[in-house]
Short mmCIF file of C-alpha atoms and ligand atoms in Angstrom, two decimals:
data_model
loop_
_atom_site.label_atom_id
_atom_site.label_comp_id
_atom_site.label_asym_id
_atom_site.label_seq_id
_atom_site.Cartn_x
_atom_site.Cartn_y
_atom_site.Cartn_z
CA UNK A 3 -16.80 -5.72 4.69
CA UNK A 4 -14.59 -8.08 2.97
CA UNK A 5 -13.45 -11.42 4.72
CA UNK A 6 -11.39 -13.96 2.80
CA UNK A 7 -11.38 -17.23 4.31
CA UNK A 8 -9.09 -20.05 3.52
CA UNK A 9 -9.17 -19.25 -0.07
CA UNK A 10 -7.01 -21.34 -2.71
CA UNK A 11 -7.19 -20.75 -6.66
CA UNK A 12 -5.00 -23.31 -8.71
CA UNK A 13 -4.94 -23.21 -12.20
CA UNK A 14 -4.67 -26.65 -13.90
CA UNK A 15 -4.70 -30.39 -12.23
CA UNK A 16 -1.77 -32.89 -11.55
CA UNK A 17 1.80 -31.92 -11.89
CA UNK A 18 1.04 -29.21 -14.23
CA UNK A 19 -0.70 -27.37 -11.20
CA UNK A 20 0.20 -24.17 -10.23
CA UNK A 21 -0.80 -23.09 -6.75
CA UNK A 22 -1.78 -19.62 -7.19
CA UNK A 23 -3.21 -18.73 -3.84
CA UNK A 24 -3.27 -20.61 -1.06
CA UNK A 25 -5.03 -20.69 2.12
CA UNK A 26 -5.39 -16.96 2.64
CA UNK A 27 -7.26 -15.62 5.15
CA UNK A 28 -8.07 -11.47 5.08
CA UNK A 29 -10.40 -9.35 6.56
CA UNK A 30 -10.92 -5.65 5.72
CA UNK A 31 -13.09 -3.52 7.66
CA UNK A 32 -15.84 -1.02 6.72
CA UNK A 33 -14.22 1.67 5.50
CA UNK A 34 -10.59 1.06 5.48
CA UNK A 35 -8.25 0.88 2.43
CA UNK A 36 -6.49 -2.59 2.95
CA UNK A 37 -3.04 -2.95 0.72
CA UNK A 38 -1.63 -6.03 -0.93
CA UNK A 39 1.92 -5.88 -1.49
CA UNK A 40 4.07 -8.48 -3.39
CA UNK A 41 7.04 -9.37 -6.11
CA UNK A 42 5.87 -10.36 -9.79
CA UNK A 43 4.12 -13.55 -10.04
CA UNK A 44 3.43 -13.80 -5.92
CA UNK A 45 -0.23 -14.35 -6.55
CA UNK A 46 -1.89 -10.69 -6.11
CA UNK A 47 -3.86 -10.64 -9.64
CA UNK A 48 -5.02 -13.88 -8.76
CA UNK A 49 -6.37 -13.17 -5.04
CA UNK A 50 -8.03 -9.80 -6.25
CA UNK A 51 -10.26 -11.48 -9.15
CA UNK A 52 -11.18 -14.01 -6.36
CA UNK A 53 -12.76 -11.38 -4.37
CA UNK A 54 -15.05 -10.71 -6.72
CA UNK A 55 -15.11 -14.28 -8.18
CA UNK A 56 -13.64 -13.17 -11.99
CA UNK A 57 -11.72 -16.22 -10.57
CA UNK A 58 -13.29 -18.61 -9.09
CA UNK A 59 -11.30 -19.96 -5.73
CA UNK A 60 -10.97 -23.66 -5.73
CA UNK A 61 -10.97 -23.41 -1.70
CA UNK A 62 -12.50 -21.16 0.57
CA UNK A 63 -15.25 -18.46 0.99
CA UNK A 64 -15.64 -15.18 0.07
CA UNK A 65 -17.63 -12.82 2.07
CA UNK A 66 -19.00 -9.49 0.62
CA UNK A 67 -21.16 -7.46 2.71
CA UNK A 68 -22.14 -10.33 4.57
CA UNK A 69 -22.86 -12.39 1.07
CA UNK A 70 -20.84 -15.13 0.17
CA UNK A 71 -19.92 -14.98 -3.56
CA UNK A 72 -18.61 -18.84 -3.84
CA UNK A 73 -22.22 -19.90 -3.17
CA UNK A 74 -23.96 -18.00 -6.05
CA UNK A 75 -24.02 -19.48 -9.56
CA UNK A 76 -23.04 -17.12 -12.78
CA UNK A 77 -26.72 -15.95 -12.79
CA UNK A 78 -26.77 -14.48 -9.78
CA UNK A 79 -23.66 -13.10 -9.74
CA UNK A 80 -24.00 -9.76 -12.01
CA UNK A 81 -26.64 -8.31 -9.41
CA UNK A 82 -23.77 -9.33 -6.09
CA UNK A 83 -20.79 -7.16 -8.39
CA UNK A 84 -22.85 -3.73 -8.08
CA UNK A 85 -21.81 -3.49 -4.92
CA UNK A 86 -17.90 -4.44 -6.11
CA UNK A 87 -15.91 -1.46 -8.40
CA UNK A 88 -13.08 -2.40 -9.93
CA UNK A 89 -10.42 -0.76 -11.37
CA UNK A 90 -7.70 -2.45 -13.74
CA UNK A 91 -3.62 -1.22 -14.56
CA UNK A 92 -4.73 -0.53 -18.29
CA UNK A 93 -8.11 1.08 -17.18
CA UNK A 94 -9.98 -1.21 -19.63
CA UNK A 95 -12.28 1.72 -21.21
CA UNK A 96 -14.73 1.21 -24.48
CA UNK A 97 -12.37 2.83 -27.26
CA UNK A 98 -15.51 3.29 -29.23
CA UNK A 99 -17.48 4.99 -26.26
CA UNK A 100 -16.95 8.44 -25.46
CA UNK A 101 -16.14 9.56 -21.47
CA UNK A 102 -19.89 10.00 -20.79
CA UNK A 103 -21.23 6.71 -22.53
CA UNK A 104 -17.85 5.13 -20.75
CA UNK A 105 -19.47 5.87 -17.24
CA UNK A 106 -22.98 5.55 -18.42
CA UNK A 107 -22.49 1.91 -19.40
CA UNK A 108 -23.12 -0.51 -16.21
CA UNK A 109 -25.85 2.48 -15.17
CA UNK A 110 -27.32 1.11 -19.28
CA UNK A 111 -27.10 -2.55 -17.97
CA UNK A 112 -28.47 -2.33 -14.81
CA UNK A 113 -31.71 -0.81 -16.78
CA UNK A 114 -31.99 2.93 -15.24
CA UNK A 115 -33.85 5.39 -17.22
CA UNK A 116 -31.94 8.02 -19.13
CA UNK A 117 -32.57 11.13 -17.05
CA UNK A 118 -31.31 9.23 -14.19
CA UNK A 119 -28.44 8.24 -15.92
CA UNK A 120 -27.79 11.52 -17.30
CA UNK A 121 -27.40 12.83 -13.70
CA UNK A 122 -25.57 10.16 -12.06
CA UNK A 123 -22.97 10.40 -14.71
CA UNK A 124 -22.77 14.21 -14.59
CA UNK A 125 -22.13 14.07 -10.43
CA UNK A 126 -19.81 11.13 -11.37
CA UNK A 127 -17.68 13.15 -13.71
CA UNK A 128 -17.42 16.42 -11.14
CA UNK A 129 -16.16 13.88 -8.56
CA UNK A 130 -12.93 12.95 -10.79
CA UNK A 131 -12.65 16.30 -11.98
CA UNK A 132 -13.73 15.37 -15.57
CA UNK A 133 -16.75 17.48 -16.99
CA UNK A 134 -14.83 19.24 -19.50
CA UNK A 135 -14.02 15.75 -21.02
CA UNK A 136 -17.53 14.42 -21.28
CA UNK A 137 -17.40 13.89 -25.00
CA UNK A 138 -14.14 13.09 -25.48
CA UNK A 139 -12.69 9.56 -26.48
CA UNK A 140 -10.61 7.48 -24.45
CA UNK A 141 -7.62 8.16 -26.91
CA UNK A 142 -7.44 11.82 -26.68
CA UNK A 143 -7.31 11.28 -22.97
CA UNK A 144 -4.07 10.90 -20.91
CA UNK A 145 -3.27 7.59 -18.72
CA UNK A 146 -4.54 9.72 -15.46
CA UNK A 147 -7.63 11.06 -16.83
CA UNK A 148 -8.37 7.66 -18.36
CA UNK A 149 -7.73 6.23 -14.59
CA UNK A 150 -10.44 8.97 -13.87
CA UNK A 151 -13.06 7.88 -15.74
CA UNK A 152 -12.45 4.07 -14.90
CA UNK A 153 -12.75 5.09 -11.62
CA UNK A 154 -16.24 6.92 -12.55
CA UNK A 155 -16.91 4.09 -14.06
CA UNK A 156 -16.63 1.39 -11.24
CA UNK A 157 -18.60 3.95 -8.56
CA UNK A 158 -21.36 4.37 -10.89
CA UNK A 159 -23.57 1.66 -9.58
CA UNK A 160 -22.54 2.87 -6.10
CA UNK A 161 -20.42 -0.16 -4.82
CA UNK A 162 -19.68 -0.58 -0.92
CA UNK A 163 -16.10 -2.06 -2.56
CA UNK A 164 -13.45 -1.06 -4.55
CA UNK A 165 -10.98 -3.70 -5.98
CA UNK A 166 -7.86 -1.60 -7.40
CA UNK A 167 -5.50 -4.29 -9.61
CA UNK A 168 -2.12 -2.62 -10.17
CA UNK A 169 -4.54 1.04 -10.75
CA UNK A 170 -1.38 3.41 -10.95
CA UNK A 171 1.51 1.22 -12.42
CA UNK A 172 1.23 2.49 -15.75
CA UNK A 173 0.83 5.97 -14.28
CA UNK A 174 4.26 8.54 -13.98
CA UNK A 175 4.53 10.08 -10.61
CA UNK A 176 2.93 12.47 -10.54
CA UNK A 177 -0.18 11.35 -11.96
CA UNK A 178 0.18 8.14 -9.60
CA UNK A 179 0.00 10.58 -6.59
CA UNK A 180 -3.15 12.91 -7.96
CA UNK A 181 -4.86 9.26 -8.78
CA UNK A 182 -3.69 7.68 -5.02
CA UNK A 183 -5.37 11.36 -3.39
CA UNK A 184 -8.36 10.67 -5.53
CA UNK A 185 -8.58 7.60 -4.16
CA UNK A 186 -8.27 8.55 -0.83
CA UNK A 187 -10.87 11.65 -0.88
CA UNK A 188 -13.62 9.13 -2.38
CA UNK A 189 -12.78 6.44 0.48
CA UNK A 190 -13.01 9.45 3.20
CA UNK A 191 -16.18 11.30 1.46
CA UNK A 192 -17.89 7.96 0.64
CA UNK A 193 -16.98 5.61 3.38
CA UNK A 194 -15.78 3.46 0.67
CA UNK A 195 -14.03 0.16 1.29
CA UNK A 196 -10.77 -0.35 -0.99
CA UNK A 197 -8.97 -2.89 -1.16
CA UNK A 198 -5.98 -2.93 -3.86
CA UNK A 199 -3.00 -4.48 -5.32
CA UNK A 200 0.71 -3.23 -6.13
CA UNK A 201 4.25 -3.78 -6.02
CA UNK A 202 5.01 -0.91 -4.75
CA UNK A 203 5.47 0.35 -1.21
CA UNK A 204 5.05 4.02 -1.90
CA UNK A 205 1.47 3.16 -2.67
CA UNK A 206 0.91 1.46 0.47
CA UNK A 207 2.61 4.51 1.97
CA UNK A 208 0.50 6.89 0.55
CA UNK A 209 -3.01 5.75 1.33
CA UNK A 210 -3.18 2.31 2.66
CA UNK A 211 -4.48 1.81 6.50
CA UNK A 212 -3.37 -2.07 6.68
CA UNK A 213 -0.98 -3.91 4.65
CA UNK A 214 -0.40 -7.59 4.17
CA UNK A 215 2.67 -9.35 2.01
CA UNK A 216 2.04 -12.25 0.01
CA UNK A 217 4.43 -14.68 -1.23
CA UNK A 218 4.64 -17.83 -3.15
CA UNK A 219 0.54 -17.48 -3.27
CA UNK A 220 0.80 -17.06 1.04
CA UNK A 221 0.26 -14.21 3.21
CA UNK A 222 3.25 -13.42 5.26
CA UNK A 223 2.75 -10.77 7.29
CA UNK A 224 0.02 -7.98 7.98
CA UNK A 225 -0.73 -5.15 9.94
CA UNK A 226 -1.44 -1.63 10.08
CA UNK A 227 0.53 0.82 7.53
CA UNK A 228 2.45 1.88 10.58
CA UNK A 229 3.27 -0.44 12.29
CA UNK A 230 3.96 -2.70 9.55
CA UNK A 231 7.23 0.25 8.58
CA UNK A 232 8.72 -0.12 11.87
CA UNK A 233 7.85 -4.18 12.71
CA UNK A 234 7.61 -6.17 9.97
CA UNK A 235 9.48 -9.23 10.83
CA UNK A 236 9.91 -11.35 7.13
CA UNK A 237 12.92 -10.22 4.56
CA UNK A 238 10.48 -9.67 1.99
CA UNK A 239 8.59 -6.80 4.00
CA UNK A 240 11.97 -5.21 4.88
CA UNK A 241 13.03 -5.19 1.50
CA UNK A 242 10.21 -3.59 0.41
CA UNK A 243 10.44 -1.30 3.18
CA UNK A 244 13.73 -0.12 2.41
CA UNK A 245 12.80 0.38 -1.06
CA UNK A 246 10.95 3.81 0.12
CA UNK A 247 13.54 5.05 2.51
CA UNK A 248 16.83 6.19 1.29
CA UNK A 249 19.17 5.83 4.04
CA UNK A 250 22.68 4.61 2.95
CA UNK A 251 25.78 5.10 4.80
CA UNK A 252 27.65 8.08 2.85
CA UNK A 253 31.20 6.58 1.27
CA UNK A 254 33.31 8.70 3.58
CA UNK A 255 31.76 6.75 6.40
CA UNK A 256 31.78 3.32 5.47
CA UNK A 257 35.70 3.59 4.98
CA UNK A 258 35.74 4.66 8.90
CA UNK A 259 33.69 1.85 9.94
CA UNK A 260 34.53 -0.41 12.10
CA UNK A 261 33.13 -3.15 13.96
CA UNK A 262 34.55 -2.84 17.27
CA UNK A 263 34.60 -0.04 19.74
CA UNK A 264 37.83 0.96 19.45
CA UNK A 265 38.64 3.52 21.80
CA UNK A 266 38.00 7.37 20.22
CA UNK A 267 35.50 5.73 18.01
CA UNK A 268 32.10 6.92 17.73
CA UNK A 269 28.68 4.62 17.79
CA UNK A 270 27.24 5.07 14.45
CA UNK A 271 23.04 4.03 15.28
CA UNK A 272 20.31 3.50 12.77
CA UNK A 273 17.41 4.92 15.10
CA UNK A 274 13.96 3.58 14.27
CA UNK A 275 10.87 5.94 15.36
CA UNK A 276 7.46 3.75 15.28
CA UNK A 277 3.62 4.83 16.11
CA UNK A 278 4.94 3.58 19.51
CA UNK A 279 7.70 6.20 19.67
CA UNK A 280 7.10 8.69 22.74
CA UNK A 281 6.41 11.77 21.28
CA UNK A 282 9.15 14.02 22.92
CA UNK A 283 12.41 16.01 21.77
CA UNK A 284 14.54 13.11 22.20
CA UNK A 285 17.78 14.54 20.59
CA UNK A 286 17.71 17.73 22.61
CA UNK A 287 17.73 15.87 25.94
CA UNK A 288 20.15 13.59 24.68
CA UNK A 289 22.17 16.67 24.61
CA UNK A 290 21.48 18.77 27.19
CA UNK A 291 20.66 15.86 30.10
CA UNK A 292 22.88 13.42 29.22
CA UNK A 293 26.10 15.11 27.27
CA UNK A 294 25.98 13.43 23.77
CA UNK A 295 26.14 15.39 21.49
CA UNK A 296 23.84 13.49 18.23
CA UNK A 297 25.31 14.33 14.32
CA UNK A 298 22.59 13.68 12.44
CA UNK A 299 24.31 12.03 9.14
CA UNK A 300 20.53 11.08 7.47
CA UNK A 301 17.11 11.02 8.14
CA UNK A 302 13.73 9.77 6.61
CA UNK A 303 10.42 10.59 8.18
CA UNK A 304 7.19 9.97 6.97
CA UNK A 305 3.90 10.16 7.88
CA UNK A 306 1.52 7.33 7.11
CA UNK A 307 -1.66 5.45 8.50
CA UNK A 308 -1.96 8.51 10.24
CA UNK A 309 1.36 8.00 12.52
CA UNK A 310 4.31 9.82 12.50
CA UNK A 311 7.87 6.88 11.53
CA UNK A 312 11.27 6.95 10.30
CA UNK A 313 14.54 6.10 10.47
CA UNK A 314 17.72 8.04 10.84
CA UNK A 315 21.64 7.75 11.07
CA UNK A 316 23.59 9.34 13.44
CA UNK A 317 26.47 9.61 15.18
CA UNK A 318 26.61 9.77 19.04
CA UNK A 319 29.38 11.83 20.69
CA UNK A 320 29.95 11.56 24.45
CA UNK A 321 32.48 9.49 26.70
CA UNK A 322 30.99 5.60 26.96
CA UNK A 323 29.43 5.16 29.97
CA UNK A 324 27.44 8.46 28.61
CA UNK A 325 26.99 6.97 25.15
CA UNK A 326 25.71 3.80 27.19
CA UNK A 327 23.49 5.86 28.84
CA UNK A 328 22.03 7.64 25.75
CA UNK A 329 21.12 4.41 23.74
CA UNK A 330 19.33 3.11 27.07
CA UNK A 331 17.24 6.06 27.11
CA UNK A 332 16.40 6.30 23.45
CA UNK A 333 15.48 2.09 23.76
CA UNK A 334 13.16 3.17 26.95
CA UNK A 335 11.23 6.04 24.82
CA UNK A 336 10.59 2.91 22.27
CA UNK A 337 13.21 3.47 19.42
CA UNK A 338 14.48 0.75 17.74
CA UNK A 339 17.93 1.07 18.16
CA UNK A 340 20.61 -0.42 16.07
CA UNK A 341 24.62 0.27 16.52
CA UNK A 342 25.86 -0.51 12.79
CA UNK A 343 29.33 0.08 13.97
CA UNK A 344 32.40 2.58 15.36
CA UNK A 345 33.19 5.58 13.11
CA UNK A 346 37.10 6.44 13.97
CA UNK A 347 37.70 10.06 13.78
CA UNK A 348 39.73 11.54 11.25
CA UNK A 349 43.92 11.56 11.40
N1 ATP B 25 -4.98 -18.31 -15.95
C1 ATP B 25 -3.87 -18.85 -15.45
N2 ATP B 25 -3.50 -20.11 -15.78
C2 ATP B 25 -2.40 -20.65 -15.23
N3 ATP B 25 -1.57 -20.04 -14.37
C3 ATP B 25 -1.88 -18.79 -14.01
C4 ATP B 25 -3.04 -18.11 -14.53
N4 ATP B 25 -3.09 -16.87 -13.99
C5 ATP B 25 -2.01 -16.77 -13.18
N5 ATP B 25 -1.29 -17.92 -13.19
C6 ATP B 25 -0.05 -18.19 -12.41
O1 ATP B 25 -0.35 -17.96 -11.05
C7 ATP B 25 0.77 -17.34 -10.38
C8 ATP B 25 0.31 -16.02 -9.76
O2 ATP B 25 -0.03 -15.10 -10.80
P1 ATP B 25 -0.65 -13.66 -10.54
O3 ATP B 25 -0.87 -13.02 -11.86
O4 ATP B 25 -1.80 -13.79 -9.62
O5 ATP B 25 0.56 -12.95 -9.78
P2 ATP B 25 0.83 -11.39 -9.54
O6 ATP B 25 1.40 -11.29 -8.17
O7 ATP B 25 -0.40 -10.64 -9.82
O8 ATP B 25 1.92 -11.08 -10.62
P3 ATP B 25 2.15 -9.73 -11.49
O9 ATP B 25 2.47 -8.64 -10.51
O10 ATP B 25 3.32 -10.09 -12.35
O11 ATP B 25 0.89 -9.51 -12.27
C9 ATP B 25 1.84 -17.18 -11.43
O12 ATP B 25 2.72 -18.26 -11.31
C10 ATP B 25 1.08 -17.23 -12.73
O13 ATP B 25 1.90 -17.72 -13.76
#
């Protein structure tokens, strides 16, 4: 639905250039929600408003529905956006425009007859759970419920693509998570494609399918959600990563650590389980088959892009050639298996 080829933006000419995005190549499917992740400044504002050419790429071609944007002049392109939605951080509503007349506007521009109007914007305000607020103003509305109505705002013209730039950064928690379902239920009930920007990985958690990582303007890595949590190869992605899964070693621990397997000393393993994990009661048979007994100390499991994947510290308790045994096993069943070190006992 969307496919980015070897697109470049760079703002100014000479040595004052700066290299905004370069040479980025991204597809997103039909009906998947497609997540770009990256730090401040790495070029994700830029790439999004080249999608639907509020920049204009200095390289490349951008393919929309099978149109590409770069070709048409700034004529033709009002008529190509209907079937792009976009939806902005600081939800860029009319102050002076109540919640109805917010919605109705592109329905105004595109010429549609009232009673049309009046009935699109009605079903549109039902969708985000908004027809109590029909006549309020943006100011006497919250940041979620004015997220809500920019979002009724960008579907009104029906778009086969929704750009989200930074959509739930100025949002709490809670509010990000009822705007990231509504998101979700719209792609699912719609078959809407969404592609969106953040910096944060609990985002990409929550509803993406596919991620990609951008850096210094380039795309790093991508993959599915998944996938992505239990492979991702680059720093960057591992940092991010880790900043959704909370798995320190407790205090008590790390002052029992110790590099070498001194005898009496327990492995201490960071266990990674991936879409690729066998699906069997791994810690049981560890057990019961192979006599090691498995203290968990931590564990983080999530579900996302419709896979189970986690991590989780333990300790492994058995005599060596056991213990041996046990991470061979867990490695075969496709967990990523890391010893972090030897745990001594107490005394
Ligand atoms: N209009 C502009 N003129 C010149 N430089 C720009 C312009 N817009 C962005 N840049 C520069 O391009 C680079 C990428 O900016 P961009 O806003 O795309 O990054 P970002 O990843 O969205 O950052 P943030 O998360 O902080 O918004 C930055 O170095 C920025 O200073």
């Amino acid at each position: 639905m969307i496919k980015l080829t070897n697109i470049s933006k760079r703002y100014g000419e000479g040595e004052q250039a700066v290299h905004a995005v370069r040479n980025i190549n991204l597809d997103v499917a039909a009906g998947q929600i497609m997540g770009v992740i990256g730090e401040s400044g790495a070029g994700k504002s830029t790439l999004i408003r080249c999608v639907n050419m509020l920049e204009r790429p200095t390289e490349g071609c951008v393919l929309v529905d099978g149109q590409d944007l770069t070709l048409l002049n700034n004529s033709e392109l009002p008529t190509a956006r209907r079937n792009i939605g976009m939806i902005f951080q600081h939800f860029n509503l009319l102050s002076s425009r109540t919640v109805f007349a917010n919605i109705a506007l592109p329905l105004e521009l595109a010429g549609m007859n009232k009673a049309a109007i009046k009935q699109r914007v009605n079903e549109l305000l039902e969708l985000v759970g908004l027809s109590h607020r029909a006549e309020a103003y943006p100011n006497a509305l919250s940041g979620g419920q004015k997220q809500r109505v920019a979002i009724a705002r960008a579907l009104a013209p029906n778009p086969k693509v929704l750009l989200c730039d930074e959509a739930t950064s100025a949002l709490d928690p809670q509010t990000t998570q009822s705007i990231l379902t509504l998101l979700k239920d719209i792609n699912r009930q719609l078959g809407l494609t969404i592609l969106l920007i953040t910096h944060e990985m609990h985002v990409v958690k929550t509803i993406c399918d596919r991620v990609a990582i951008i850096s210094d303007g380039e795309l790093i890595e991508q993959g599915d959600v998944a996938w992505f949590f239990a492979n991702a190869k680059t720093e960057l992605a591992r940092r991010f990563i880790s900043s959704t899964i909370n798995l320190d070693i407790p205090e008590e621990y790390q002052q029992r650590l110790v590099a070498e397997p001194l005898a009496g000393a327990l492995p201490l393993v960071r266990l990674g389980f991936s879409g690729e994990t066998v699906d069997s009661p791994l810690i049981s048979i560890l057990s019961r088959e192979l006599n090691v007994d498995v203290s968990i100390l931590s564990a983080d499991m999530e579900y996302a892009g419709g896979v189970k994947f986690g991590f989780m510290l333990a300790e492994l308790d058995g005599v060596p050639a056991q213990t041996q045994a046990a991470l061979a096993y867990l490695r075969d069943h496709k967990i990523q298996v890391e010893v972090l070190g030897y745990v001594r006992r107490h005394g």
